[in-house]
Short mmCIF file of C-alpha atoms in Angstrom, two decimals:
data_model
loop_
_atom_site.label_atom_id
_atom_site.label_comp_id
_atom_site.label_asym_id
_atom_site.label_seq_id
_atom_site.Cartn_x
_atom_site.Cartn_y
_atom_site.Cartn_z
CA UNK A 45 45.04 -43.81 -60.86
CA UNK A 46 45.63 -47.20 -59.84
CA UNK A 47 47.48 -49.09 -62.28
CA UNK A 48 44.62 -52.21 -63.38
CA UNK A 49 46.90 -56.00 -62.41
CA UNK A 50 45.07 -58.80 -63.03
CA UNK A 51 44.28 -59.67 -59.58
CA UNK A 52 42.20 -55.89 -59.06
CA UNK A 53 40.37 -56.74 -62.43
CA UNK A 54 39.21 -60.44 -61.06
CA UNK A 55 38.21 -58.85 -57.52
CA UNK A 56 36.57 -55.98 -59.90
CA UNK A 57 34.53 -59.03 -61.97
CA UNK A 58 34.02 -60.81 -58.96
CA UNK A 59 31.95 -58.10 -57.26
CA UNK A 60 30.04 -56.91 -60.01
CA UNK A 61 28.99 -60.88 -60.46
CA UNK A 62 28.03 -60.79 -56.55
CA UNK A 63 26.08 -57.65 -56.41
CA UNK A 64 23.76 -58.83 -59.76
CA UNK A 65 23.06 -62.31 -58.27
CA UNK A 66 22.11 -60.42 -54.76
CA UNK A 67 19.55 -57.99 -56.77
CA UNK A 68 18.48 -60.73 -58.41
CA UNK A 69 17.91 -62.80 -55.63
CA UNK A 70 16.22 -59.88 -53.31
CA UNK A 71 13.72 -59.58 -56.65
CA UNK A 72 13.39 -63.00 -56.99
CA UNK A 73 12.07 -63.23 -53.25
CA UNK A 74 10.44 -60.13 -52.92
CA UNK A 75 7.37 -59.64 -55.29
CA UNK A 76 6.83 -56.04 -54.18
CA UNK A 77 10.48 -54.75 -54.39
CA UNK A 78 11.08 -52.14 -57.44
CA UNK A 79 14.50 -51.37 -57.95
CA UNK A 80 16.69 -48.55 -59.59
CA UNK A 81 19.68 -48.92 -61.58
CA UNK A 82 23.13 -48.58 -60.15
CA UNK A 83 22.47 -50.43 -56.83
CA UNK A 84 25.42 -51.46 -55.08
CA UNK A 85 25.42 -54.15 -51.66
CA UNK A 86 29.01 -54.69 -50.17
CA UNK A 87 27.23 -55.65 -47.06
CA UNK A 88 24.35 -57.89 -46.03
CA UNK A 89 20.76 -56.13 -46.85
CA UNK A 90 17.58 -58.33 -45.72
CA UNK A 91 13.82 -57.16 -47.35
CA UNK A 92 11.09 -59.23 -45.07
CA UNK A 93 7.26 -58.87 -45.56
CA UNK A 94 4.43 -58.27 -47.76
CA UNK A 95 4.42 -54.71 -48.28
CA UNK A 96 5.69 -52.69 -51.01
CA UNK A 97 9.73 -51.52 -51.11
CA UNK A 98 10.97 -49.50 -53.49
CA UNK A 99 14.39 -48.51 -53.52
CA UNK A 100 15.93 -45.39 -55.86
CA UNK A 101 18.96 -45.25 -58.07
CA UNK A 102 22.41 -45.31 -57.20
CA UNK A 103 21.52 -46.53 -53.45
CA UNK A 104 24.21 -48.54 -51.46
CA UNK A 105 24.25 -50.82 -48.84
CA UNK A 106 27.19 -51.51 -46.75
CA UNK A 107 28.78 -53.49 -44.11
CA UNK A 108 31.39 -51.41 -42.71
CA UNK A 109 29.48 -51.55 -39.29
CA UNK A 110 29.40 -55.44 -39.46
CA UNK A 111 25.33 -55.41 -39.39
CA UNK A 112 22.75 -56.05 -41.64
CA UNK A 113 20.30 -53.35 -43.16
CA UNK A 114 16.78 -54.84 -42.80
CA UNK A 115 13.33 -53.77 -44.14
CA UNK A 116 10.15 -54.70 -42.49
CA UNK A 117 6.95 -54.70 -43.64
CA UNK A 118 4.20 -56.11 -41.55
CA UNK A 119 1.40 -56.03 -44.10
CA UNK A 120 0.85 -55.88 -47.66
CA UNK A 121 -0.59 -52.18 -47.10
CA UNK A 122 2.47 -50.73 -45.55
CA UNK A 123 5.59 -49.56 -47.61
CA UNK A 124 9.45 -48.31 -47.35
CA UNK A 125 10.43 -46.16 -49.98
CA UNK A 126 13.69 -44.87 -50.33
CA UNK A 127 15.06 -42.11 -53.01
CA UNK A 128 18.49 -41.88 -54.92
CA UNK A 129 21.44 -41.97 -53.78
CA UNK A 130 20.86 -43.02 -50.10
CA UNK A 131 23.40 -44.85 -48.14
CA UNK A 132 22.72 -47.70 -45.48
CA UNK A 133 25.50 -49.27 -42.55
CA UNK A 134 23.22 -51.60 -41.15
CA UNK A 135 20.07 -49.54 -40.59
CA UNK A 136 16.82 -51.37 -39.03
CA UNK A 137 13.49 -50.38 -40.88
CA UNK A 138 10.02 -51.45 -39.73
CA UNK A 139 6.81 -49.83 -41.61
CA UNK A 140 3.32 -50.79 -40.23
CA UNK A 141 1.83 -47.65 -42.61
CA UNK A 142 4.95 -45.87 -43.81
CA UNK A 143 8.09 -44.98 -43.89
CA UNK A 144 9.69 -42.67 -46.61
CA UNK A 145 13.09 -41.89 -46.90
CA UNK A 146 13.91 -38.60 -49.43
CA UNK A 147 17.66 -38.32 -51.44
CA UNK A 148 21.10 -38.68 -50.86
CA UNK A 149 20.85 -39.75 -47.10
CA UNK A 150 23.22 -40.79 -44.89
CA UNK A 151 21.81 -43.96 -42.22
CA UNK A 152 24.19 -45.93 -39.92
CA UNK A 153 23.14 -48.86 -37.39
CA UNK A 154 19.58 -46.44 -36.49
CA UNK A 155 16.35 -47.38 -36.26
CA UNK A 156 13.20 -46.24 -37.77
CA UNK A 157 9.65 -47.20 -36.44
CA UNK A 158 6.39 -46.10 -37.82
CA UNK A 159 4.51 -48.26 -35.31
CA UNK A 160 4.82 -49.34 -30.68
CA UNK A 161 4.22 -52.69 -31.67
CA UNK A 162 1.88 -53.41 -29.05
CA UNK A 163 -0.03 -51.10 -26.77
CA UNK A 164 2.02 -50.28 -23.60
CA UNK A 165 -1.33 -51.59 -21.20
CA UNK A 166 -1.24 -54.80 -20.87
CA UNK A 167 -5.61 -55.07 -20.17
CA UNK A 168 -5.62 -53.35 -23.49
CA UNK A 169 -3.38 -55.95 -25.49
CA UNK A 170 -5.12 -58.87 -23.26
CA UNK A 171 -8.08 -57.39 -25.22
CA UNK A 172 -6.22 -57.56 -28.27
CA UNK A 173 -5.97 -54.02 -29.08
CA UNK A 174 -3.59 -52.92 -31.65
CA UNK A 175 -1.11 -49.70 -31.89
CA UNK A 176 -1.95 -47.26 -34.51
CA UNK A 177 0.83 -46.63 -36.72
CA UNK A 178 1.83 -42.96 -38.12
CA UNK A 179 4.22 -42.51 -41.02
CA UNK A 180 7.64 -42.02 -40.53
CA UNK A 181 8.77 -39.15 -43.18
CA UNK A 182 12.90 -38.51 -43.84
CA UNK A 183 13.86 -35.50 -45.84
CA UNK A 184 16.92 -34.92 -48.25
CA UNK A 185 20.28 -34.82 -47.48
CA UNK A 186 19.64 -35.98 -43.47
CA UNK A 187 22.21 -37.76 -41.81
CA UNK A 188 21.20 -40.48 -38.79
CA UNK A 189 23.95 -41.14 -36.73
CA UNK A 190 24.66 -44.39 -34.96
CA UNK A 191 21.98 -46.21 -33.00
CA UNK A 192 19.47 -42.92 -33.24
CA UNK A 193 16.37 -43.66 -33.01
CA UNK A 194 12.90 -42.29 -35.28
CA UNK A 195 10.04 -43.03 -33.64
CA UNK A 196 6.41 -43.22 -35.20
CA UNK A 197 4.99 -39.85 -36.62
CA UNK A 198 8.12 -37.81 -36.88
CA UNK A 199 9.39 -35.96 -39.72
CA UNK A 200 12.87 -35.02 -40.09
CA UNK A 201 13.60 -32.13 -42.36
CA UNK A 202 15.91 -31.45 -45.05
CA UNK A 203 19.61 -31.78 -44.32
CA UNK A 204 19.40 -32.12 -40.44
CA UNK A 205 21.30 -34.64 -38.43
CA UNK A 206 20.40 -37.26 -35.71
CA UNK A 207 23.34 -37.45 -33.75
CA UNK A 208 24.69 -40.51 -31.80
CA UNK A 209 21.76 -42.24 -29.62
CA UNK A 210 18.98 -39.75 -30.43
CA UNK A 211 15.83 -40.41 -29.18
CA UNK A 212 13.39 -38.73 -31.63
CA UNK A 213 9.60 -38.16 -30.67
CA UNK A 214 9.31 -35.24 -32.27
CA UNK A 215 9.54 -33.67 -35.49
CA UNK A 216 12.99 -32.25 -36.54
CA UNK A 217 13.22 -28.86 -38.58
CA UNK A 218 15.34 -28.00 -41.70
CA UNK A 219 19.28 -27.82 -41.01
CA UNK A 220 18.69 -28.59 -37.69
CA UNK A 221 21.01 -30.97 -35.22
CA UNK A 222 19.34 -32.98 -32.30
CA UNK A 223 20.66 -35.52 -29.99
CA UNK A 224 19.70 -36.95 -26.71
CA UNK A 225 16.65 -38.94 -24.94
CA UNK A 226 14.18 -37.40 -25.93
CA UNK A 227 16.70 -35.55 -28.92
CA UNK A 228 16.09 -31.71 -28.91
CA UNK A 229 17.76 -29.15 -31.31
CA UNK A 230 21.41 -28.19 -30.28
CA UNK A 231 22.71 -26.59 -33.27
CA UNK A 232 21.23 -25.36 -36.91
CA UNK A 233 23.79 -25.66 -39.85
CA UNK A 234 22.69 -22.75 -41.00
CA UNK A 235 24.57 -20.95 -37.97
CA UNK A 236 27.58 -23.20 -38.04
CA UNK A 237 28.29 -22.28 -41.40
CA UNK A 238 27.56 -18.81 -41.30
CA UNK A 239 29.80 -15.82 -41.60
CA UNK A 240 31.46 -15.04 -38.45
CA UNK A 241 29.84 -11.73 -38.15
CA UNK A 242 26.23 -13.57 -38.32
CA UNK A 243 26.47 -16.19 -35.62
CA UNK A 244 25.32 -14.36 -32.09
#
Protein backbone atom coordinates (compact mmCIF):
# COMPACT_ATOMS: atom_id res chain seq x y z
CA UNK A 1 0.00 0.00 0.00
CA UNK A 2 1.14 3.29 -0.89
CA UNK A 3 2.69 5.01 1.86
CA UNK A 4 0.04 8.45 2.41
CA UNK A 5 2.87 11.95 1.88
CA UNK A 6 1.27 14.94 2.16
CA UNK A 7 1.24 15.82 -1.38
CA UNK A 8 -1.11 12.28 -2.29
CA UNK A 9 -3.44 13.40 0.69
CA UNK A 10 -3.90 17.17 -0.88
CA UNK A 11 -4.39 15.63 -4.55
CA UNK A 12 -6.75 13.00 -2.51
CA UNK A 13 -8.79 16.29 -0.86
CA UNK A 14 -8.54 18.05 -3.91
CA UNK A 15 -10.54 15.55 -5.97
CA UNK A 16 -13.05 14.63 -3.63
CA UNK A 17 -13.71 18.70 -3.38
CA UNK A 18 -13.93 18.64 -7.41
CA UNK A 19 -16.16 15.72 -7.91
CA UNK A 20 -18.92 17.22 -5.06
CA UNK A 21 -18.94 20.72 -6.65
CA UNK A 22 -19.42 18.87 -10.27
CA UNK A 23 -22.57 16.78 -8.78
CA UNK A 24 -23.61 19.65 -7.37
CA UNK A 25 -23.42 21.71 -10.21
CA UNK A 26 -24.96 18.95 -12.81
CA UNK A 27 -28.05 18.99 -10.00
CA UNK A 28 -28.07 22.43 -9.71
CA UNK A 29 -28.63 22.73 -13.64
CA UNK A 30 -30.50 19.82 -14.27
CA UNK A 31 -34.00 19.71 -12.52
CA UNK A 32 -34.72 16.16 -13.72
CA UNK A 33 -31.33 14.49 -12.82
CA UNK A 34 -31.60 11.89 -9.73
CA UNK A 35 -28.44 10.76 -8.58
CA UNK A 36 -26.92 7.76 -6.57
CA UNK A 37 -24.33 7.84 -4.05
CA UNK A 38 -20.73 7.10 -4.80
CA UNK A 39 -20.56 8.95 -8.18
CA UNK A 40 -17.23 9.62 -9.35
CA UNK A 41 -16.30 12.23 -12.71
CA UNK A 42 -12.46 12.34 -13.49
CA UNK A 43 -13.51 13.43 -16.88
CA UNK A 44 -15.88 15.95 -18.43
CA UNK A 45 -19.74 14.61 -18.30
CA UNK A 46 -22.39 17.12 -20.00
CA UNK A 47 -26.49 16.39 -19.12
CA UNK A 48 -28.50 18.70 -21.86
CA UNK A 49 -32.37 18.76 -22.10
CA UNK A 50 -35.61 18.52 -20.47
CA UNK A 51 -36.11 14.99 -19.97
CA UNK A 52 -35.60 12.89 -17.04
CA UNK A 53 -31.81 11.30 -16.19
CA UNK A 54 -31.26 9.20 -13.63
CA UNK A 55 -28.04 7.85 -12.96
CA UNK A 56 -27.31 4.62 -10.37
CA UNK A 57 -24.78 4.20 -7.64
CA UNK A 58 -21.24 3.87 -7.84
CA UNK A 59 -21.28 5.11 -11.69
CA UNK A 60 -18.06 6.78 -13.14
CA UNK A 61 -17.28 8.99 -15.70
CA UNK A 62 -13.95 9.32 -17.21
CA UNK A 63 -11.69 11.07 -19.49
CA UNK A 64 -9.11 8.69 -20.38
CA UNK A 65 -10.31 8.96 -24.10
CA UNK A 66 -10.00 12.84 -23.94
CA UNK A 67 -13.95 13.26 -24.78
CA UNK A 68 -16.83 14.21 -23.05
CA UNK A 69 -19.80 11.82 -22.02
CA UNK A 70 -23.00 13.67 -23.03
CA UNK A 71 -26.75 13.01 -22.36
CA UNK A 72 -29.44 14.25 -24.58
CA UNK A 73 -32.78 14.62 -24.05
CA UNK A 74 -34.91 16.27 -26.62
CA UNK A 75 -38.13 16.55 -24.64
CA UNK A 76 -39.35 16.53 -21.25
CA UNK A 77 -41.05 13.00 -22.07
CA UNK A 78 -37.94 11.19 -23.02
CA UNK A 79 -35.41 9.73 -20.41
CA UNK A 80 -31.72 8.06 -19.95
CA UNK A 81 -31.50 5.87 -17.18
CA UNK A 82 -28.53 4.25 -16.23
CA UNK A 83 -27.98 1.41 -13.34
CA UNK A 84 -25.02 0.84 -10.82
CA UNK A 85 -21.92 0.60 -11.39
CA UNK A 86 -21.68 1.63 -15.11
CA UNK A 87 -18.63 3.14 -16.55
CA UNK A 88 -18.49 5.99 -19.29
CA UNK A 89 -15.06 7.19 -21.65
CA UNK A 90 -16.77 9.73 -23.45
CA UNK A 91 -19.97 8.01 -24.59
CA UNK A 92 -22.65 10.15 -26.73
CA UNK A 93 -26.35 9.57 -25.54
CA UNK A 94 -29.41 10.98 -27.32
CA UNK A 95 -33.07 9.75 -26.08
CA UNK A 96 -36.11 11.06 -28.09
CA UNK A 97 -38.35 8.15 -26.03
CA UNK A 98 -35.72 6.06 -24.27
CA UNK A 99 -32.77 4.83 -23.61
CA UNK A 100 -31.97 2.42 -20.63
CA UNK A 101 -28.80 1.29 -19.71
CA UNK A 102 -28.82 -2.02 -17.08
CA UNK A 103 -25.58 -2.67 -14.40
CA UNK A 104 -22.07 -2.70 -14.32
CA UNK A 105 -21.49 -1.68 -18.06
CA UNK A 106 -18.65 -0.94 -19.78
CA UNK A 107 -19.18 2.31 -22.67
CA UNK A 108 -16.21 3.96 -24.48
CA UNK A 109 -16.45 6.94 -27.16
CA UNK A 110 -20.02 4.91 -28.71
CA UNK A 111 -23.03 6.18 -29.54
CA UNK A 112 -26.51 5.42 -28.65
CA UNK A 113 -29.62 6.73 -30.63
CA UNK A 114 -33.18 6.02 -29.88
CA UNK A 115 -34.31 8.32 -32.70
CA UNK A 116 -33.02 9.27 -37.18
CA UNK A 117 -33.42 12.68 -36.33
CA UNK A 118 -35.14 13.60 -39.33
CA UNK A 119 -36.83 11.47 -41.93
CA UNK A 120 -34.33 10.37 -44.67
CA UNK A 121 -37.01 11.99 -47.65
CA UNK A 122 -36.51 15.16 -47.95
CA UNK A 123 -40.61 15.89 -49.46
CA UNK A 124 -41.43 14.24 -46.20
CA UNK A 125 -39.33 16.63 -43.82
CA UNK A 126 -40.29 19.67 -46.33
CA UNK A 127 -43.71 18.56 -44.96
CA UNK A 128 -42.44 18.59 -41.61
CA UNK A 129 -42.74 15.05 -40.78
CA UNK A 130 -41.02 13.76 -37.81
CA UNK A 131 -39.00 10.29 -37.11
CA UNK A 132 -40.57 8.00 -34.70
CA UNK A 133 -38.34 7.12 -32.01
CA UNK A 134 -38.04 3.39 -30.45
CA UNK A 135 -36.29 2.75 -27.16
CA UNK A 136 -32.91 1.88 -27.00
CA UNK A 137 -32.62 -1.05 -24.18
CA UNK A 138 -28.78 -2.12 -22.76
CA UNK A 139 -28.55 -5.17 -20.62
CA UNK A 140 -26.08 -6.03 -17.68
CA UNK A 141 -22.67 -6.51 -17.81
CA UNK A 142 -22.41 -5.36 -21.86
CA UNK A 143 -19.40 -3.90 -23.00
CA UNK A 144 -19.52 -1.15 -26.16
CA UNK A 145 -16.37 -0.83 -27.67
CA UNK A 146 -15.00 2.29 -29.27
CA UNK A 147 -17.05 4.35 -31.69
CA UNK A 148 -19.90 1.35 -31.94
CA UNK A 149 -22.81 2.42 -32.74
CA UNK A 150 -26.77 1.48 -31.16
CA UNK A 151 -29.18 2.49 -33.31
CA UNK A 152 -32.99 3.10 -32.46
CA UNK A 153 -35.01 -0.06 -31.33
CA UNK A 154 -32.23 -2.43 -30.49
CA UNK A 155 -31.72 -4.35 -27.47
CA UNK A 156 -28.49 -5.65 -26.45
CA UNK A 157 -28.52 -8.56 -24.09
CA UNK A 158 -26.84 -9.44 -21.01
CA UNK A 159 -23.06 -9.52 -21.04
CA UNK A 160 -22.51 -9.23 -24.89
CA UNK A 161 -20.00 -6.97 -26.50
CA UNK A 162 -20.08 -4.33 -29.34
CA UNK A 163 -16.82 -4.50 -30.71
CA UNK A 164 -14.80 -1.63 -32.37
CA UNK A 165 -17.07 0.37 -35.06
CA UNK A 166 -20.21 -1.80 -34.79
CA UNK A 167 -22.97 -0.83 -36.60
CA UNK A 168 -26.00 -2.19 -34.66
CA UNK A 169 -29.58 -2.36 -36.32
CA UNK A 170 -30.49 -5.20 -34.80
CA UNK A 171 -31.03 -6.72 -31.60
CA UNK A 172 -28.02 -8.49 -29.92
CA UNK A 173 -28.55 -11.84 -27.87
CA UNK A 174 -27.15 -12.86 -24.42
CA UNK A 175 -23.20 -13.49 -24.36
CA UNK A 176 -23.07 -12.72 -27.72
CA UNK A 177 -20.09 -10.66 -29.71
CA UNK A 178 -20.95 -8.53 -32.89
CA UNK A 179 -18.94 -6.20 -34.91
CA UNK A 180 -19.12 -4.73 -38.31
CA UNK A 181 -21.54 -2.46 -40.62
CA UNK A 182 -24.31 -3.70 -40.11
CA UNK A 183 -22.61 -5.76 -36.71
CA UNK A 184 -23.63 -9.50 -36.83
CA UNK A 185 -22.72 -12.19 -34.17
CA UNK A 186 -19.07 -13.56 -34.49
CA UNK A 187 -18.54 -15.22 -31.32
CA UNK A 188 -20.80 -16.22 -28.02
CA UNK A 189 -18.81 -16.15 -24.65
CA UNK A 190 -20.42 -18.89 -23.73
CA UNK A 191 -18.22 -20.95 -26.36
CA UNK A 192 -15.05 -19.03 -25.72
CA UNK A 193 -15.09 -19.96 -22.29
CA UNK A 194 -16.15 -23.33 -22.53
CA UNK A 195 -14.36 -26.54 -21.82
CA UNK A 196 -12.24 -27.55 -24.60
CA UNK A 197 -14.12 -30.68 -25.21
CA UNK A 198 -17.48 -28.45 -25.71
CA UNK A 199 -16.45 -25.93 -28.32
CA UNK A 200 -17.12 -27.69 -32.00
Amino acid sequence: MPRLTPLRLYRAIRWRVRNRWLLWRLKSRCARLELGTGIRISGKLSIVGPGTVQIGDDCEFSGEAGGTTTLITSSPDAGITIGPRCRFNGTYIFAASAVTIGSDCLLADAYLFDTDHHVADYILREQGVEPVPRPVSIGDHVWICSRAAVLKGVSVGDGAVVGYRAVVRRDVPVRAIVIGNPAEVVKRLDEIHAPPAAIR
